[in-house]
Amino acid sequence: MRFTTQIIIGTLLLLGSAAAFHLSMNTPTHRGAPSPNTRRDFLKSSSAAVAAASLLLPERTPAEPDYSDYTATESGMQYKITKEAPQDAAVPVAGQTVKAHYTGWLDGFESEKKFDSSRDRGRPFTFKVGTGQVIRGWDEAFLTMKVGERRNIVLPPRLAYGERGAGGIIPPGATLYFDVELLGIL
């Protein structure tokens, strides 16, 4: 509905501008000849009118991402399994070393603000899960994943880098978006 209203208002502005231009081009001066400044005057007045009319347009805000098909944990992490693991696949326990692939973004999955990716480097990342070697959200996610499983996870700041941010790349208070895959337990 909101988008349709914007199209209608934009179309009316365009038609009104075209009509005003046509009329201005056919308006004679006091001597009966078209004014040499008519186009310039029209452009000045029409640009002011368009600017004023644009203030009447409803503000477009980006749509909130829909995570209704994600599972939410008590801690606030949200996740969606994008690749199922075999039923009998192993699940790591705290202290085990795991091998994983990941890609991380700041403004949502697949946004332009990708900040890191083991996939892009072609080198999986290894760490001891559940021991605090990585951010809290990763420990929580990987301790519940099966080998071969892939997930999208959304981590609120308290499960990521909190109010301190990280390395000038992750701003303070950032929600992080990861595509993670548990490749193995070493």
PDB file of C-alpha atoms in Angstrom:
ATOM      1  CA  MET A   1       0.000   0.000   0.000  1.00  0.00           C
ATOM      2  CA  ARG A   2       2.748   2.412   0.985  1.00  0.00           C
ATOM      3  CA  PHE A   3       4.761   1.721  -2.171  1.00  0.00           C
ATOM      4  CA  THR A   4       1.644   2.178  -4.374  1.00  0.00           C
ATOM      5  CA  THR A   5       0.987   5.588  -2.820  1.00  0.00           C
ATOM      6  CA  GLN A   6       4.544   6.634  -3.607  1.00  0.00           C
ATOM      7  CA  ILE A   7       4.140   5.577  -7.242  1.00  0.00           C
ATOM      8  CA  ILE A   8       0.883   7.523  -7.575  1.00  0.00           C
ATOM      9  CA  ILE A   9       2.355  10.674  -6.021  1.00  0.00           C
ATOM     10  CA  GLY A  10       5.482  10.390  -8.173  1.00  0.00           C
ATOM     11  CA  THR A  11       3.401   9.948 -11.334  1.00  0.00           C
ATOM     12  CA  LEU A  12       1.255  12.975 -10.452  1.00  0.00           C
ATOM     13  CA  LEU A  13       4.378  15.070  -9.856  1.00  0.00           C
ATOM     14  CA  LEU A  14       5.793  14.032 -13.204  1.00  0.00           C
ATOM     15  CA  LEU A  15       2.539  14.782 -15.081  1.00  0.00           C
ATOM     16  CA  GLY A  16       2.174  18.112 -13.299  1.00  0.00           C
ATOM     17  CA  SER A  17       5.737  19.073 -14.186  1.00  0.00           C
ATOM     18  CA  ALA A  18       5.195  18.178 -17.839  1.00  0.00           C
ATOM     19  CA  ALA A  19       1.985  20.213 -17.986  1.00  0.00           C
ATOM     20  CA  ALA A  20       3.639  23.199 -16.298  1.00  0.00           C
ATOM     21  CA  PHE A  21       6.544  23.042 -18.735  1.00  0.00           C
ATOM     22  CA  HIS A  22       4.197  22.910 -21.713  1.00  0.00           C
ATOM     23  CA  LEU A  23       2.238  25.904 -20.433  1.00  0.00           C
ATOM     24  CA  SER A  24       5.391  27.872 -19.666  1.00  0.00           C
ATOM     25  CA  MET A  25       6.702  27.323 -23.173  1.00  0.00           C
ATOM     26  CA  ASN A  26       3.461  28.686 -24.665  1.00  0.00           C
ATOM     27  CA  THR A  27       3.218  31.753 -22.448  1.00  0.00           C
ATOM     28  CA  PRO A  28       4.057  34.875 -24.458  1.00  0.00           C
ATOM     29  CA  THR A  29       5.855  37.870 -22.993  1.00  0.00           C
ATOM     30  CA  HIS A  30       4.319  41.337 -23.020  1.00  0.00           C
ATOM     31  CA  ARG A  31       5.521  41.743 -26.651  1.00  0.00           C
ATOM     32  CA  GLY A  32       3.985  38.421 -27.786  1.00  0.00           C
ATOM     33  CA  ALA A  33       7.262  36.468 -28.237  1.00  0.00           C
ATOM     34  CA  PRO A  34       8.249  33.540 -26.012  1.00  0.00           C
ATOM     35  CA  SER A  35      10.518  34.605 -23.162  1.00  0.00           C
ATOM     36  CA  PRO A  36      14.165  33.525 -23.531  1.00  0.00           C
ATOM     37  CA  ASN A  37      14.283  32.779 -19.800  1.00  0.00           C
ATOM     38  CA  THR A  38      11.140  30.642 -19.711  1.00  0.00           C
ATOM     39  CA  ARG A  39      12.965  27.325 -19.527  1.00  0.00           C
ATOM     40  CA  ARG A  40      15.392  28.567 -16.887  1.00  0.00           C
ATOM     41  CA  ASP A  41      12.577  30.049 -14.814  1.00  0.00           C
ATOM     42  CA  PHE A  42      10.577  26.869 -15.188  1.00  0.00           C
ATOM     43  CA  LEU A  43      13.480  24.707 -14.044  1.00  0.00           C
ATOM     44  CA  LYS A  44      14.011  26.875 -10.973  1.00  0.00           C
ATOM     45  CA  SER A  45      10.374  26.836  -9.944  1.00  0.00           C
ATOM     46  CA  SER A  46       9.775  23.177 -10.790  1.00  0.00           C
ATOM     47  CA  SER A  47      12.838  21.964  -8.891  1.00  0.00           C
ATOM     48  CA  ALA A  48      11.619  23.872  -5.837  1.00  0.00           C
ATOM     49  CA  ALA A  49       8.163  22.336  -6.263  1.00  0.00           C
ATOM     50  CA  VAL A  50       9.582  18.818  -6.589  1.00  0.00           C
ATOM     51  CA  ALA A  51      11.750  19.329  -3.505  1.00  0.00           C
ATOM     52  CA  ALA A  52       8.747  20.564  -1.526  1.00  0.00           C
ATOM     53  CA  ALA A  53       6.568  17.695  -2.763  1.00  0.00           C
ATOM     54  CA  SER A  54       9.218  15.138  -1.842  1.00  0.00           C
ATOM     55  CA  LEU A  55       8.799  16.195   1.768  1.00  0.00           C
ATOM     56  CA  LEU A  56       5.206  14.955   1.539  1.00  0.00           C
ATOM     57  CA  LEU A  57       6.263  11.479   0.434  1.00  0.00           C
ATOM     58  CA  PRO A  58       6.268   8.894   3.197  1.00  0.00           C
ATOM     59  CA  GLU A  59       9.743   7.956   4.349  1.00  0.00           C
ATOM     60  CA  ARG A  60      10.882   4.584   3.061  1.00  0.00           C
ATOM     61  CA  THR A  61      12.425   2.483   5.755  1.00  0.00           C
ATOM     62  CA  PRO A  62      14.145  -0.782   4.981  1.00  0.00           C
ATOM     63  CA  ALA A  63      12.000  -3.791   5.711  1.00  0.00           C
ATOM     64  CA  GLU A  64      12.863  -5.562   8.926  1.00  0.00           C
ATOM     65  CA  PRO A  65      14.364  -8.977   8.240  1.00  0.00           C
ATOM     66  CA  ASP A  66      11.950 -11.827   8.831  1.00  0.00           C
ATOM     67  CA  TYR A  67      13.436 -14.423  11.154  1.00  0.00           C
ATOM     68  CA  SER A  68      10.131 -16.106  11.988  1.00  0.00           C
ATOM     69  CA  ASP A  69      11.452 -19.407  10.638  1.00  0.00           C
ATOM     70  CA  TYR A  70      14.528 -19.237  12.907  1.00  0.00           C
ATOM     71  CA  THR A  71      14.837 -20.980  16.260  1.00  0.00           C
ATOM     72  CA  ALA A  72      15.498 -18.628  19.176  1.00  0.00           C
ATOM     73  CA  THR A  73      17.525 -19.788  22.162  1.00  0.00           C
ATOM     74  CA  GLU A  74      17.224 -18.542  25.758  1.00  0.00           C
ATOM     75  CA  SER A  75      20.415 -16.510  25.314  1.00  0.00           C
ATOM     76  CA  GLY A  76      18.969 -14.573  22.374  1.00  0.00           C
ATOM     77  CA  MET A  77      20.769 -16.339  19.551  1.00  0.00           C
ATOM     78  CA  GLN A  78      18.632 -17.152  16.522  1.00  0.00           C
ATOM     79  CA  TYR A  79      19.504 -19.870  14.051  1.00  0.00           C
ATOM     80  CA  LYS A  80      18.231 -21.687  11.014  1.00  0.00           C
ATOM     81  CA  ILE A  81      19.634 -24.992   9.794  1.00  0.00           C
ATOM     82  CA  THR A  82      20.418 -24.611   6.093  1.00  0.00           C
ATOM     83  CA  LYS A  83      22.033 -28.037   5.597  1.00  0.00           C
ATOM     84  CA  GLU A  84      21.054 -31.039   7.680  1.00  0.00           C
ATOM     85  CA  ALA A  85      23.706 -33.419   8.969  1.00  0.00           C
ATOM     86  CA  PRO A  86      23.285 -37.204   8.943  1.00  0.00           C
ATOM     87  CA  GLN A  87      21.195 -38.449  11.887  1.00  0.00           C
ATOM     88  CA  ASP A  88      24.123 -40.334  13.418  1.00  0.00           C
ATOM     89  CA  ALA A  89      26.616 -37.442  13.039  1.00  0.00           C
ATOM     90  CA  ALA A  90      28.711 -36.549  16.090  1.00  0.00           C
ATOM     91  CA  VAL A  91      28.083 -33.469  18.238  1.00  0.00           C
ATOM     92  CA  PRO A  92      31.145 -31.894  19.886  1.00  0.00           C
ATOM     93  CA  VAL A  93      31.531 -31.534  23.638  1.00  0.00           C
ATOM     94  CA  ALA A  94      33.254 -28.675  25.436  1.00  0.00           C
ATOM     95  CA  GLY A  95      37.025 -28.843  25.102  1.00  0.00           C
ATOM     96  CA  GLN A  96      37.105 -30.663  21.763  1.00  0.00           C
ATOM     97  CA  THR A  97      38.777 -29.040  18.775  1.00  0.00           C
ATOM     98  CA  VAL A  98      36.449 -28.446  15.849  1.00  0.00           C
ATOM     99  CA  LYS A  99      37.048 -27.465  12.240  1.00  0.00           C
ATOM    100  CA  ALA A 100      34.547 -25.058  10.695  1.00  0.00           C
ATOM    101  CA  HIS A 101      33.850 -22.759   7.783  1.00  0.00           C
ATOM    102  CA  TYR A 102      32.169 -19.405   8.337  1.00  0.00           C
ATOM    103  CA  THR A 103      31.265 -16.099   6.757  1.00  0.00           C
ATOM    104  CA  GLY A 104      30.315 -13.076   8.880  1.00  0.00           C
ATOM    105  CA  TRP A 105      28.333  -9.937   8.037  1.00  0.00           C
ATOM    106  CA  LEU A 106      27.365  -6.792   9.917  1.00  0.00           C
ATOM    107  CA  ASP A 107      24.054  -5.771   8.324  1.00  0.00           C
ATOM    108  CA  GLY A 108      22.373  -9.064   7.585  1.00  0.00           C
ATOM    109  CA  PHE A 109      23.126 -12.149   5.583  1.00  0.00           C
ATOM    110  CA  GLU A 110      24.622 -11.456   2.154  1.00  0.00           C
ATOM    111  CA  SER A 111      24.943  -7.716   2.896  1.00  0.00           C
ATOM    112  CA  GLU A 112      27.782  -5.666   1.452  1.00  0.00           C
ATOM    113  CA  LYS A 113      29.347  -5.525   4.915  1.00  0.00           C
ATOM    114  CA  LYS A 114      31.025  -8.921   4.987  1.00  0.00           C
ATOM    115  CA  PHE A 115      33.819  -8.665   7.536  1.00  0.00           C
ATOM    116  CA  ASP A 116      35.444 -12.106   7.418  1.00  0.00           C
ATOM    117  CA  SER A 117      35.178 -15.481   5.708  1.00  0.00           C
ATOM    118  CA  SER A 118      37.152 -18.694   5.996  1.00  0.00           C
ATOM    119  CA  ARG A 119      35.423 -19.820   2.800  1.00  0.00           C
ATOM    120  CA  ASP A 120      36.861 -16.883   0.877  1.00  0.00           C
ATOM    121  CA  ARG A 121      40.342 -17.809   2.136  1.00  0.00           C
ATOM    122  CA  GLY A 122      39.775 -21.489   1.353  1.00  0.00           C
ATOM    123  CA  ARG A 123      41.030 -22.406   4.837  1.00  0.00           C
ATOM    124  CA  PRO A 124      38.753 -23.799   7.570  1.00  0.00           C
ATOM    125  CA  PHE A 125      39.048 -22.338  11.060  1.00  0.00           C
ATOM    126  CA  THR A 126      39.888 -24.582  14.048  1.00  0.00           C
ATOM    127  CA  PHE A 127      39.241 -23.853  17.732  1.00  0.00           C
ATOM    128  CA  LYS A 128      38.455 -25.538  21.043  1.00  0.00           C
ATOM    129  CA  VAL A 129      34.709 -25.273  21.418  1.00  0.00           C
ATOM    130  CA  GLY A 130      33.117 -24.305  24.739  1.00  0.00           C
ATOM    131  CA  THR A 131      36.322 -22.909  26.245  1.00  0.00           C
ATOM    132  CA  GLY A 132      35.980 -19.196  25.459  1.00  0.00           C
ATOM    133  CA  GLN A 133      38.483 -19.174  22.587  1.00  0.00           C
ATOM    134  CA  VAL A 134      35.778 -17.645  20.393  1.00  0.00           C
ATOM    135  CA  ILE A 135      32.781 -15.384  20.971  1.00  0.00           C
ATOM    136  CA  ARG A 136      30.033 -16.754  23.229  1.00  0.00           C
ATOM    137  CA  GLY A 137      27.560 -17.177  20.397  1.00  0.00           C
ATOM    138  CA  TRP A 138      29.947 -19.434  18.508  1.00  0.00           C
ATOM    139  CA  ASP A 139      30.513 -21.643  21.556  1.00  0.00           C
ATOM    140  CA  GLU A 140      26.758 -21.946  22.005  1.00  0.00           C
ATOM    141  CA  ALA A 141      26.063 -22.645  18.325  1.00  0.00           C
ATOM    142  CA  PHE A 142      28.829 -25.189  17.709  1.00  0.00           C
ATOM    143  CA  LEU A 143      28.100 -27.141  20.917  1.00  0.00           C
ATOM    144  CA  THR A 144      24.655 -27.974  19.511  1.00  0.00           C
ATOM    145  CA  MET A 145      25.624 -28.671  15.900  1.00  0.00           C
ATOM    146  CA  LYS A 146      26.271 -32.030  14.263  1.00  0.00           C
ATOM    147  CA  VAL A 147      29.261 -32.624  11.999  1.00  0.00           C
ATOM    148  CA  GLY A 148      28.155 -31.765   8.466  1.00  0.00           C
ATOM    149  CA  GLU A 149      25.485 -29.306   9.591  1.00  0.00           C
ATOM    150  CA  ARG A 150      25.332 -25.755   8.275  1.00  0.00           C
ATOM    151  CA  ARG A 151      23.424 -22.896   9.925  1.00  0.00           C
ATOM    152  CA  ASN A 152      22.700 -19.221   9.647  1.00  0.00           C
ATOM    153  CA  ILE A 153      23.072 -17.686  13.103  1.00  0.00           C
ATOM    154  CA  VAL A 154      22.143 -14.221  14.350  1.00  0.00           C
ATOM    155  CA  LEU A 155      24.115 -13.113  17.395  1.00  0.00           C
ATOM    156  CA  PRO A 156      23.056 -10.138  19.503  1.00  0.00           C
ATOM    157  CA  PRO A 157      25.928  -7.989  20.820  1.00  0.00           C
ATOM    158  CA  ARG A 158      26.116  -9.776  24.201  1.00  0.00           C
ATOM    159  CA  LEU A 159      26.909 -13.047  22.387  1.00  0.00           C
ATOM    160  CA  ALA A 160      29.396 -11.369  20.055  1.00  0.00           C
ATOM    161  CA  TYR A 161      31.746  -8.469  20.864  1.00  0.00           C
ATOM    162  CA  GLY A 162      29.383  -6.495  23.093  1.00  0.00           C
ATOM    163  CA  GLU A 163      29.849  -2.795  23.608  1.00  0.00           C
ATOM    164  CA  ARG A 164      33.602  -2.915  22.931  1.00  0.00           C
ATOM    165  CA  GLY A 165      33.471  -3.962  19.269  1.00  0.00           C
ATOM    166  CA  ALA A 166      36.538  -5.558  17.706  1.00  0.00           C
ATOM    167  CA  GLY A 167      39.587  -4.373  15.832  1.00  0.00           C
ATOM    168  CA  GLY A 168      38.011  -1.325  14.249  1.00  0.00           C
ATOM    169  CA  ILE A 169      35.988  -3.678  12.040  1.00  0.00           C
ATOM    170  CA  ILE A 170      33.106  -4.649  14.329  1.00  0.00           C
ATOM    171  CA  PRO A 171      31.481  -1.535  15.816  1.00  0.00           C
ATOM    172  CA  PRO A 172      30.355  -1.464  19.453  1.00  0.00           C
ATOM    173  CA  GLY A 173      26.908  -2.960  20.005  1.00  0.00           C
ATOM    174  CA  ALA A 174      26.819  -4.779  16.650  1.00  0.00           C
ATOM    175  CA  THR A 175      24.536  -7.712  15.910  1.00  0.00           C
ATOM    176  CA  LEU A 176      26.475 -10.247  13.844  1.00  0.00           C
ATOM    177  CA  TYR A 177      25.216 -12.569  11.131  1.00  0.00           C
ATOM    178  CA  PHE A 178      27.103 -15.782  10.383  1.00  0.00           C
ATOM    179  CA  ASP A 179      26.822 -18.651   7.961  1.00  0.00           C
ATOM    180  CA  VAL A 180      28.628 -21.462   9.843  1.00  0.00           C
ATOM    181  CA  GLU A 181      29.334 -25.079   8.964  1.00  0.00           C
ATOM    182  CA  LEU A 182      30.769 -27.727  11.291  1.00  0.00           C
ATOM    183  CA  LEU A 183      33.205 -29.703   9.134  1.00  0.00           C
ATOM    184  CA  GLY A 184      34.649 -32.020  11.746  1.00  0.00           C
ATOM    185  CA  ILE A 185      35.824 -32.805  15.259  1.00  0.00           C
ATOM    186  CA  LEU A 186      39.602 -33.240  15.462  1.00  0.00           C
TER     187      LEU A 186
END
